[in-house]
DNA sequence: TAGTGGTCTAGACCACATA
DNA sequence: ATGTGGTCTAGACCACTAT
């Protein structure tokens, strides 16, 4: 009735009003927010409009709706964090530079064989590269992919590992399991990154899986801990379909 | 019309059908998916039902809708990752154990003063603790909070830093900026974690901000890189309201 | 001008929870 | 029995894009 087009949608206003009430402490975690019927009356809108607003709140992790009971303010979860694994843009807006060391065939050692679920000694293709910012090397990584992939069509050499693999894969929608470790870098990595002694570095290991959960690629990225920091913000769990 | 209640909702079926078409390569990134009107006809449902399905796909990061043009399959982004900063549950289901070393007042040194935007030498409260798994210490951290907070009402001693602070804060909906670094641990941390020489460790620094973006707490967690690994999965960017 | 997605209405039936 | 959220209908007007 009183909705202004061009301005913010009504449902968005409902969501932000409730968000503000939650963040200000007017509504505390565990409490019920007003029912959908009440909100319809308060705002003078239909139920679908109210539900659209509540959907935003729910997506953003503020409320949890329970059939037959109502919508509760959620205790915020701070267990999971969204981080950037690798900058596609440097702080000044430029792209990281990439030095391609090798694109070729190797035989899988035991760790690669295990990660890719193949036999030890089987053929794999390896991409080795050094990524840097303004001439300073900050990341050395090796990406292992199946021997039958065509690596001539690489477009973005400096792309993050999973993005890189995703572009090469036949079906680009992949799933990634990632581990971040701190440990001593092997001599090759230490040399490329010019690490001081002892050459300690952050290691990001990525196992990349197809939609059918078969491993399709494996990568280890070694970061110079002085030149690069993983930064993140808190976010909710991905809504998996 | 032909919808079966009790079974999966129609809109969910629409979403998963399209998801499968996208993941199988039937629909490629950059392509348009069928229009809402077409999907209404295909599935014999109303437009709101179709839109509910498309909303799921959009939330999950598969499509991007553009007014006046249509809904496009998105190039999957692999720049950001969802990780667990600290396990609330250990692999065997048990809770981490917590050794409280200190809850008391200190004077802010320069790094704390900067992080909390207060004067150097001002009073801060400090919580120092060691978290462990099955008796093995894996994390040593220090949490700096304002001097006027009441720390007698701590419930979950072993909670992740931000969760810990969130419970203490007047308004529990906080924003967190986080940095992960690899560097040498200071002697105290090295001793608590029984790190070998050189005592290298993963450092997680968390600056916790109020809804008004004022810093309210600051924490540094030192992880034993052998005893703990940050693990993550890829997810979409948080929908911020 | 025709088609698209964005917003919104005013209903409806259902399963579920509470009292 | 009442109230809640979950699902769904059959329309509507709008702004935007492409032709």
XYZ file of N, CA, C and O in Angstrom, chain A residues 12 15-16 19 22-25 27 29 48 51-52 55-57 59-62 73-86 88 160 162-163 166-167 171-184 198 200-202 206 211 225-226 228-241, chain B residues 12 15-16 19 22-25 27 29 48 51-52 55-57 59-62 73-86 88 160 162-163 166-167 171-184 198 200-202 206 211 225-226 228-241:
608
model
N 12.946 -5.474 2.282
C 14.289 -5.161 2.734
C 14.244 -4.305 3.995
O 15.028 -4.491 4.932
N 13.513 -6.495 6.905
C 14.704 -7.245 7.311
C 15.678 -6.360 8.088
O 16.175 -6.760 9.147
N 15.924 -5.173 7.586
C 16.904 -4.313 8.267
C 16.365 -3.816 9.606
O 17.124 -3.685 10.563
N 16.928 -6.675 11.839
C 18.364 -6.811 12.080
C 18.835 -5.784 13.105
O 19.573 -6.117 14.044
N 17.837 -6.692 16.501
C 18.652 -7.795 17.016
C 20.028 -7.290 17.429
O 20.510 -7.580 18.521
N 20.639 -6.501 16.563
C 21.998 -6.043 16.869
C 22.033 -5.058 18.029
O 23.031 -4.959 18.727
N 20.942 -4.350 18.232
C 20.915 -3.396 19.341
C 20.584 -4.084 20.659
O 20.663 -3.470 21.718
N 20.190 -5.339 20.588
C 19.884 -6.057 21.810
C 18.413 -6.007 22.179
O 17.979 -6.591 23.169
N 16.096 -7.407 20.614
C 15.745 -8.830 20.535
C 17.020 -9.619 20.798
O 18.029 -9.413 20.126
N 19.357 -13.226 21.433
C 19.438 -14.612 20.976
C 18.544 -15.524 21.810
O 18.525 -15.431 23.034
N 3.716 -12.919 1.883
C 4.879 -13.232 1.052
C 5.952 -12.153 1.184
O 7.146 -12.439 1.147
N 7.675 -12.709 4.406
C 8.524 -13.892 4.331
C 9.800 -13.608 3.539
O 10.861 -14.166 3.841
N 9.690 -12.759 2.551
C 10.878 -12.404 1.783
C 11.899 -11.710 2.685
O 13.099 -11.961 2.593
N 13.415 -14.234 5.016
C 14.360 -15.063 4.274
C 15.738 -14.418 4.255
O 16.759 -15.092 4.445
N 15.785 -13.110 4.051
C 17.060 -12.398 4.086
C 17.725 -12.557 5.447
O 18.913 -12.852 5.545
N 16.943 -12.365 6.495
C 17.488 -12.475 7.848
C 18.027 -13.871 8.104
O 19.055 -14.053 8.741
N 19.072 -16.070 5.819
C 20.289 -16.268 5.020
C 21.495 -15.632 5.685
O 22.593 -16.168 5.639
N 21.251 -14.471 6.254
C 22.362 -13.728 6.854
C 22.710 -14.262 8.236
O 23.628 -13.783 8.878
N 21.947 -15.250 8.684
C 22.319 -15.920 9.926
C 21.795 -15.266 11.192
O 22.335 -15.500 12.267
N 20.743 -14.461 11.076
C 20.220 -13.798 12.262
C 19.099 -14.586 12.943
O 18.911 -14.484 14.140
N 15.695 -15.680 17.300
C 16.988 -15.038 17.086
C 18.067 -16.071 17.415
O 18.004 -16.735 18.444
N 18.997 -16.181 16.512
C 20.032 -17.202 16.610
C 21.191 -16.719 17.481
O 21.504 -15.537 17.509
N 21.802 -17.618 18.216
C 23.078 -17.301 18.847
C 24.120 -17.258 17.740
O 24.333 -18.255 17.060
N 24.758 -16.104 17.556
C 25.672 -16.011 16.422
C 26.790 -17.042 16.530
O 27.307 -17.298 17.610
N 27.117 -17.621 15.412
C 28.168 -18.633 15.390
C 29.457 -18.015 14.886
O 29.466 -17.325 13.881
N 30.510 -18.263 15.602
C 31.806 -17.728 15.186
C 32.805 -18.855 15.050
O 33.947 -18.739 15.457
N 32.345 -19.955 14.530
C 33.242 -21.094 14.392
C 33.869 -21.146 13.011
O 34.912 -21.734 12.816
N 33.161 -20.567 12.064
C 33.652 -20.661 10.703
C 33.909 -19.284 10.134
O 33.207 -18.333 10.430
N 34.896 -19.234 9.311
C 35.379 -17.971 8.794
C 35.544 -18.076 7.298
O 35.908 -19.113 6.771
N 35.241 -16.983 6.641
C 35.451 -16.907 5.205
C 36.788 -16.228 4.970
O 37.004 -15.113 5.420
N 37.702 -16.880 4.293
C 38.984 -16.238 4.035
C 39.288 -16.224 2.546
O 38.720 -16.979 1.776
N 40.191 -15.339 2.201
C 40.699 -15.353 0.839
C 41.937 -16.218 0.827
O 42.873 -15.968 1.587
N 41.955 -17.246 -0.013
C 43.122 -18.107 -0.051
C 44.276 -17.481 -0.776
O 45.422 -17.743 -0.513
N 43.967 -16.671 -1.744
C 45.018 -16.093 -2.555
C 44.456 -14.842 -3.193
O 43.357 -14.857 -3.713
N 43.453 -12.279 -5.776
C 43.413 -12.115 -7.217
C 43.779 -10.680 -7.561
O 44.258 -10.390 -8.641
N 43.949 -18.218 -8.685
C 44.033 -19.097 -7.526
C 43.918 -20.553 -7.973
O 43.273 -20.846 -8.990
N 42.272 -23.298 -7.260
C 41.016 -23.951 -7.581
C 40.371 -23.327 -8.810
O 39.753 -24.007 -9.628
N 40.521 -22.021 -8.943
C 40.008 -21.320 -10.116
C 40.723 -21.813 -11.374
O 40.118 -22.088 -12.403
N 39.507 -25.188 -12.118
C 38.115 -25.121 -12.555
C 38.004 -24.754 -14.033
O 37.182 -25.290 -14.770
N 38.889 -23.841 -14.479
C 38.846 -23.422 -15.879
C 39.263 -24.554 -16.817
O 38.816 -24.645 -17.942
N 33.937 -30.086 -16.387
C 32.801 -29.531 -15.653
C 33.360 -28.654 -14.544
O 33.965 -29.143 -13.605
N 33.144 -27.349 -14.678
C 33.865 -26.421 -13.792
C 33.344 -26.347 -12.361
O 33.938 -25.677 -11.543
N 32.246 -27.051 -12.058
C 31.727 -26.945 -10.699
C 32.340 -28.022 -9.812
O 31.952 -29.181 -9.834
N 33.316 -27.612 -9.077
C 34.124 -28.529 -8.292
C 33.959 -28.258 -6.816
O 33.493 -27.217 -6.398
N 34.407 -29.232 -6.057
C 34.375 -29.103 -4.611
C 35.814 -29.161 -4.115
O 36.617 -29.901 -4.667
N 36.125 -28.389 -3.108
C 37.507 -28.290 -2.674
C 37.646 -28.572 -1.182
O 36.896 -28.036 -0.375
N 38.585 -29.436 -0.860
C 38.944 -29.634 0.542
C 40.313 -29.019 0.760
O 41.241 -29.284 -0.008
N 40.419 -28.246 1.781
C 41.606 -27.426 1.959
C 42.153 -27.544 3.374
O 41.396 -27.634 4.326
N 43.447 -27.569 3.467
C 44.095 -27.614 4.772
C 45.192 -26.560 4.808
O 45.954 -26.413 3.854
N 45.229 -25.832 5.900
C 46.284 -24.837 6.077
C 47.216 -25.326 7.176
O 46.765 -25.642 8.273
N 48.481 -25.423 6.883
C 49.445 -25.886 7.859
C 50.593 -24.904 7.949
O 50.884 -24.172 7.014
N 51.255 -24.924 9.060
C 52.491 -24.174 9.163
C 53.614 -25.182 9.292
O 53.536 -26.078 10.133
N 54.624 -25.107 8.464
C 55.743 -26.042 8.613
C 56.933 -25.534 7.796
O 56.821 -24.582 7.029
N 58.034 -26.220 7.974
C 59.248 -25.824 7.287
C 59.091 -26.070 5.789
O 58.591 -27.099 5.360
N 65.252 -20.323 9.898
C 64.723 -21.515 9.248
C 63.579 -21.157 8.304
O 62.821 -20.241 8.612
N 60.483 -21.208 7.459
C 59.135 -21.609 7.821
C 58.117 -20.896 6.940
O 58.318 -19.759 6.536
N 57.033 -21.593 6.615
C 56.046 -21.019 5.702
C 54.668 -21.604 5.957
O 54.534 -22.657 6.559
N 53.671 -20.879 5.480
C 52.308 -21.400 5.518
C 52.100 -22.272 4.289
O 52.424 -21.870 3.170
N 45.370 -28.224 -1.211
C 44.018 -28.272 -1.748
C 43.791 -29.546 -2.530
O 44.515 -29.848 -3.468
N 32.121 -33.257 -8.994
C 30.784 -33.291 -8.408
C 30.490 -34.681 -7.853
O 29.703 -34.839 -6.922
N 55.390 -16.206 4.863
C 54.545 -15.663 5.926
C 54.737 -14.167 6.153
O 53.886 -13.513 6.736
N 55.843 -13.626 5.711
C 56.044 -12.186 5.865
C 55.406 -11.418 4.722
O 54.991 -10.284 4.875
N 52.810 -12.465 2.856
C 51.407 -12.718 2.612
C 50.706 -13.190 3.871
O 51.221 -14.010 4.604
N 49.522 -12.669 4.083
C 48.717 -13.122 5.213
C 47.330 -13.483 4.733
O 46.757 -12.799 3.899
N 46.846 -14.555 5.277
C 45.481 -14.942 4.974
C 44.565 -14.068 5.801
O 44.702 -13.987 7.015
N 43.648 -13.419 5.133
C 42.736 -12.553 5.857
C 41.317 -13.036 5.662
O 40.976 -13.560 4.616
N 40.506 -12.851 6.663
C 39.150 -13.355 6.543
C 38.143 -12.565 7.318
O 38.475 -11.686 8.096
N 36.894 -12.893 7.051
C 35.783 -12.318 7.792
C 34.855 -13.459 8.158
O 34.767 -14.451 7.445
N 34.100 -13.262 9.214
C 33.188 -14.322 9.575
C 31.996 -14.366 8.652
O 31.488 -13.346 8.220
N 31.565 -15.558 8.369
C 30.392 -15.747 7.531
C 29.662 -17.008 7.931
O 30.184 -17.797 8.697
N 28.473 -17.174 7.408
C 27.691 -18.362 7.747
C 28.119 -19.551 6.906
O 28.872 -19.412 5.952
N 27.637 -20.669 7.252
C 27.919 -21.882 6.503
C 27.264 -21.798 5.135
O 26.183 -21.273 4.994
N 27.950 -22.311 4.153
C 27.377 -22.316 2.822
C 26.106 -23.135 2.789
O 26.012 -24.222 3.332
N 25.148 -22.579 2.136
C 23.927 -23.312 1.911
C 24.160 -24.293 0.790
O 24.299 -23.930 -0.357
N 24.239 -25.528 1.133
C 24.480 -26.550 0.108
C 23.158 -27.070 -0.394
O 22.245 -27.309 0.373
N 23.104 -27.247 -1.691
C 21.848 -27.625 -2.310
C 21.770 -29.134 -2.449
O 22.719 -29.761 -2.867
N 12.160 -27.132 -4.631
C 13.446 -27.763 -4.385
C 13.831 -28.660 -5.568
O 14.993 -28.705 -5.979
N 15.129 -26.533 -8.319
C 16.503 -26.096 -8.048
C 17.498 -27.218 -8.301
O 18.529 -27.018 -8.942
N 17.206 -28.408 -7.819
C 18.173 -29.503 -7.980
C 18.268 -29.945 -9.436
O 19.345 -30.304 -9.905
N 20.478 -27.414 -10.933
C 21.836 -27.616 -10.423
C 22.508 -28.772 -11.148
O 23.664 -28.675 -11.581
N 23.544 -27.870 -14.508
C 24.730 -27.003 -14.502
C 25.984 -27.831 -14.211
O 26.995 -27.723 -14.912
N 25.908 -28.677 -13.225
C 27.107 -29.440 -12.845
C 27.482 -30.470 -13.898
O 28.648 -30.847 -14.002
N 26.503 -30.934 -14.655
C 26.818 -31.922 -15.689
C 27.342 -31.254 -16.948
O 27.797 -31.914 -17.871
N 27.263 -29.949 -17.007
C 27.760 -29.249 -18.173
C 26.690 -28.987 -19.215
O 26.952 -28.389 -20.246
N 24.283 -27.016 -18.893
C 24.265 -25.551 -18.909
C 25.641 -25.079 -18.460
O 26.110 -25.472 -17.396
N 28.727 -22.119 -17.658
C 28.864 -20.763 -17.135
C 28.731 -19.726 -18.239
O 29.297 -19.884 -19.324
N 5.833 -17.803 -8.361
C 6.483 -17.722 -7.046
C 7.210 -19.021 -6.707
O 8.269 -18.999 -6.077
N 10.376 -19.044 -8.632
C 11.313 -18.075 -8.066
C 11.937 -18.577 -6.778
O 13.094 -18.276 -6.481
N 11.168 -19.337 -6.021
C 11.714 -19.906 -4.789
C 12.868 -20.863 -5.120
O 13.887 -20.884 -4.437
N 15.836 -18.878 -6.242
C 16.449 -18.235 -5.089
C 17.464 -19.180 -4.434
O 18.561 -18.758 -4.059
N 17.111 -20.436 -4.315
C 18.044 -21.411 -3.762
C 19.310 -21.492 -4.606
O 20.420 -21.491 -4.088
N 19.121 -21.563 -5.911
C 20.267 -21.664 -6.815
C 21.161 -20.438 -6.697
O 22.391 -20.536 -6.740
N 21.413 -18.394 -4.053
C 22.082 -18.429 -2.749
C 23.277 -19.367 -2.776
O 24.294 -19.114 -2.155
N 23.102 -20.475 -3.471
C 24.159 -21.483 -3.497
C 25.257 -21.114 -4.480
O 26.244 -21.835 -4.618
N 25.073 -20.016 -5.176
C 26.139 -19.521 -6.028
C 26.177 -20.110 -7.425
O 27.207 -20.060 -8.090
N 25.061 -20.650 -7.894
C 25.056 -21.246 -9.225
C 24.620 -20.276 -10.314
O 25.022 -20.399 -11.448
N 24.149 -18.687 -15.711
C 24.985 -19.589 -14.931
C 26.281 -18.854 -14.621
O 26.884 -18.245 -15.505
N 26.654 -18.913 -13.356
C 27.793 -18.140 -12.878
C 29.102 -18.902 -13.081
O 29.122 -20.128 -13.030
N 30.165 -18.190 -13.378
C 31.484 -18.800 -13.316
C 31.809 -19.009 -11.844
O 31.865 -18.033 -11.096
N 32.006 -20.260 -11.420
C 32.208 -20.482 -9.986
C 33.440 -19.741 -9.485
O 34.455 -19.667 -10.155
N 33.302 -19.163 -8.313
C 34.405 -18.417 -7.729
C 35.101 -19.272 -6.685
O 34.461 -19.887 -5.846
N 36.400 -19.305 -6.779
C 37.162 -20.089 -5.818
C 38.194 -19.212 -5.134
O 39.322 -19.614 -4.935
N 37.785 -18.010 -4.835
C 38.729 -17.098 -4.202
C 38.593 -17.098 -2.702
O 39.498 -16.762 -1.987
N 37.403 -17.449 -2.260
C 37.159 -17.381 -0.829
C 36.775 -18.740 -0.282
O 36.125 -19.525 -0.939
N 37.201 -18.968 0.923
C 37.068 -20.272 1.538
C 36.473 -20.117 2.921
O 36.743 -19.160 3.628
N 35.661 -21.078 3.276
C 35.106 -21.118 4.624
C 35.959 -22.067 5.441
O 36.120 -23.227 5.088
N 36.533 -21.596 6.521
C 37.342 -22.490 7.337
C 36.851 -22.477 8.779
O 36.158 -21.567 9.207
N 37.222 -23.514 9.480
C 36.966 -23.533 10.917
C 38.197 -22.974 11.593
O 39.302 -23.468 11.412
N 38.015 -21.926 12.381
C 39.165 -21.332 13.045
C 39.641 -22.164 14.219
O 40.792 -22.171 14.567
N 38.713 -22.816 14.865
C 39.069 -23.581 16.047
C 38.005 -24.641 16.233
O 36.823 -24.353 16.128
N 35.306 -26.721 17.800
C 34.517 -26.778 19.017
C 34.338 -28.243 19.415
O 34.144 -28.560 20.571
N 35.603 -20.860 20.945
C 36.445 -20.096 20.035
C 36.454 -18.631 20.451
O 35.473 -18.144 21.025
N 36.050 -15.643 19.161
C 34.982 -14.702 18.866
C 33.696 -15.098 19.573
O 32.926 -14.243 20.014
N 33.474 -16.382 19.689
C 32.302 -16.865 20.408
C 32.391 -16.469 21.878
O 31.434 -16.005 22.488
N 31.757 -12.879 22.121
C 30.354 -12.620 21.807
C 29.451 -12.857 23.009
O 28.512 -12.101 23.261
N 29.763 -13.908 23.769
C 28.948 -14.219 24.950
C 29.088 -13.156 26.028
O 28.174 -12.891 26.788
N 26.059 -6.619 23.325
C 25.357 -6.952 22.098
C 26.176 -8.015 21.377
O 27.268 -7.732 20.893
N 25.660 -9.222 21.313
C 26.488 -10.335 20.848
C 26.737 -10.383 19.352
O 27.485 -11.234 18.895
N 26.130 -9.491 18.572
C 26.348 -9.564 17.135
C 27.530 -8.696 16.737
O 27.430 -7.482 16.640
N 28.626 -9.356 16.550
C 29.893 -8.675 16.333
C 30.433 -8.981 14.952
O 30.014 -9.917 14.286
N 31.394 -8.177 14.572
C 32.056 -8.377 13.295
C 33.521 -8.681 13.583
O 34.082 -8.130 14.521
N 34.101 -9.561 12.809
C 35.451 -10.001 13.119
C 36.368 -9.851 11.919
O 36.032 -10.251 10.813
N 37.512 -9.239 12.153
C 38.559 -9.215 11.133
C 39.666 -10.134 11.579
O 40.127 -10.047 12.724
N 40.107 -10.974 10.692
C 40.991 -12.049 11.093
C 42.188 -12.158 10.150
O 42.058 -11.957 8.950
N 43.322 -12.418 10.721
C 44.524 -12.604 9.926
C 45.220 -13.885 10.360
O 45.347 -14.154 11.553
N 45.639 -14.673 9.392
C 46.382 -15.886 9.703
C 47.818 -15.691 9.247
O 48.067 -15.349 8.095
N 48.746 -15.865 10.138
C 50.157 -15.683 9.801
C 50.938 -16.907 10.241
O 50.546 -17.620 11.153
N 52.052 -17.116 9.614
C 52.977 -18.130 10.090
C 54.201 -17.404 10.589
O 54.748 -16.574 9.871
N 54.616 -17.653 11.813
C 55.840 -17.014 12.287
C 56.318 -17.709 13.557
O 55.628 -18.555 14.126
N 57.468 -17.303 13.982
C 58.050 -17.907 15.166
C 57.235 -17.541 16.400
O 56.843 -16.390 16.577
N 63.162 -24.789 15.562
C 62.662 -23.462 15.917
C 61.151 -23.497 16.152
O 60.460 -24.229 15.445
N 58.160 -22.680 15.363
C 57.299 -22.021 14.397
C 55.850 -22.422 14.621
O 55.569 -23.549 14.985
N 54.930 -21.486 14.390
C 53.522 -21.771 14.661
C 52.618 -20.904 13.800
O 53.042 -19.884 13.263
N 51.390 -21.351 13.666
C 50.378 -20.549 12.986
C 49.784 -19.580 13.996
O 49.407 -19.978 15.093
N 42.747 -11.930 15.758
C 41.362 -11.552 15.552
C 41.071 -10.209 16.186
O 41.276 -10.021 17.378
N 28.925 -3.575 16.224
C 28.103 -3.275 15.050
C 28.436 -1.888 14.505
O 28.269 -1.626 13.324
N 51.473 -26.270 14.760
C 51.173 -26.668 13.381
C 51.110 -28.182 13.195
O 50.544 -28.667 12.230
N 51.701 -28.912 14.108
C 51.619 -30.367 13.999
C 50.341 -30.898 14.624
O 49.811 -31.923 14.211
N 47.481 -29.172 14.983
C 46.238 -28.593 14.512
C 46.389 -28.046 13.112
O 47.385 -27.415 12.789
N 45.400 -28.310 12.291
C 45.400 -27.755 10.947
C 44.082 -27.068 10.689
O 43.040 -27.564 11.079
N 44.179 -25.937 10.066
C 42.968 -25.236 9.670
C 42.422 -25.934 8.440
O 43.125 -26.124 7.454
N 41.177 -26.340 8.513
C 40.584 -27.014 7.372
C 39.410 -26.206 6.867
O 38.715 -25.555 7.637
N 39.187 -26.278 5.589
C 38.109 -25.475 5.046
C 37.478 -26.074 3.821
O 37.964 -27.049 3.257
N 36.364 -25.467 3.453
C 35.681 -25.832 2.229
C 35.323 -24.553 1.525
O 35.107 -23.529 2.154
N 35.191 -24.631 0.210
C 34.829 -23.430 -0.498
C 33.372 -23.084 -0.308
O 32.510 -23.941 -0.232
N 33.119 -21.808 -0.229
C 31.756 -21.330 -0.087
C 31.627 -19.965 -0.715
O 32.624 -19.355 -1.071
N 30.408 -19.485 -0.829
C 30.185 -18.186 -1.444
C 30.402 -17.072 -0.426
O 30.538 -17.329 0.766
N 30.423 -15.897 -0.931
C 30.579 -14.747 -0.067
C 29.334 -14.602 0.802
O 28.229 -14.862 0.371
N 29.531 -14.193 2.017
C 28.408 -13.980 2.904
C 27.503 -12.897 2.354
O 27.946 -11.859 1.887
N 26.246 -13.181 2.434
C 25.273 -12.176 2.077
C 25.144 -11.218 3.240
O 24.623 -11.577 4.286
N 25.640 -10.037 3.047
C 25.552 -9.057 4.138
C 24.311 -8.222 3.955
O 23.966 -7.827 2.858
N 23.664 -7.956 5.054
C 22.380 -7.282 4.990
C 22.574 -5.788 5.169
O 23.332 -5.366 6.004
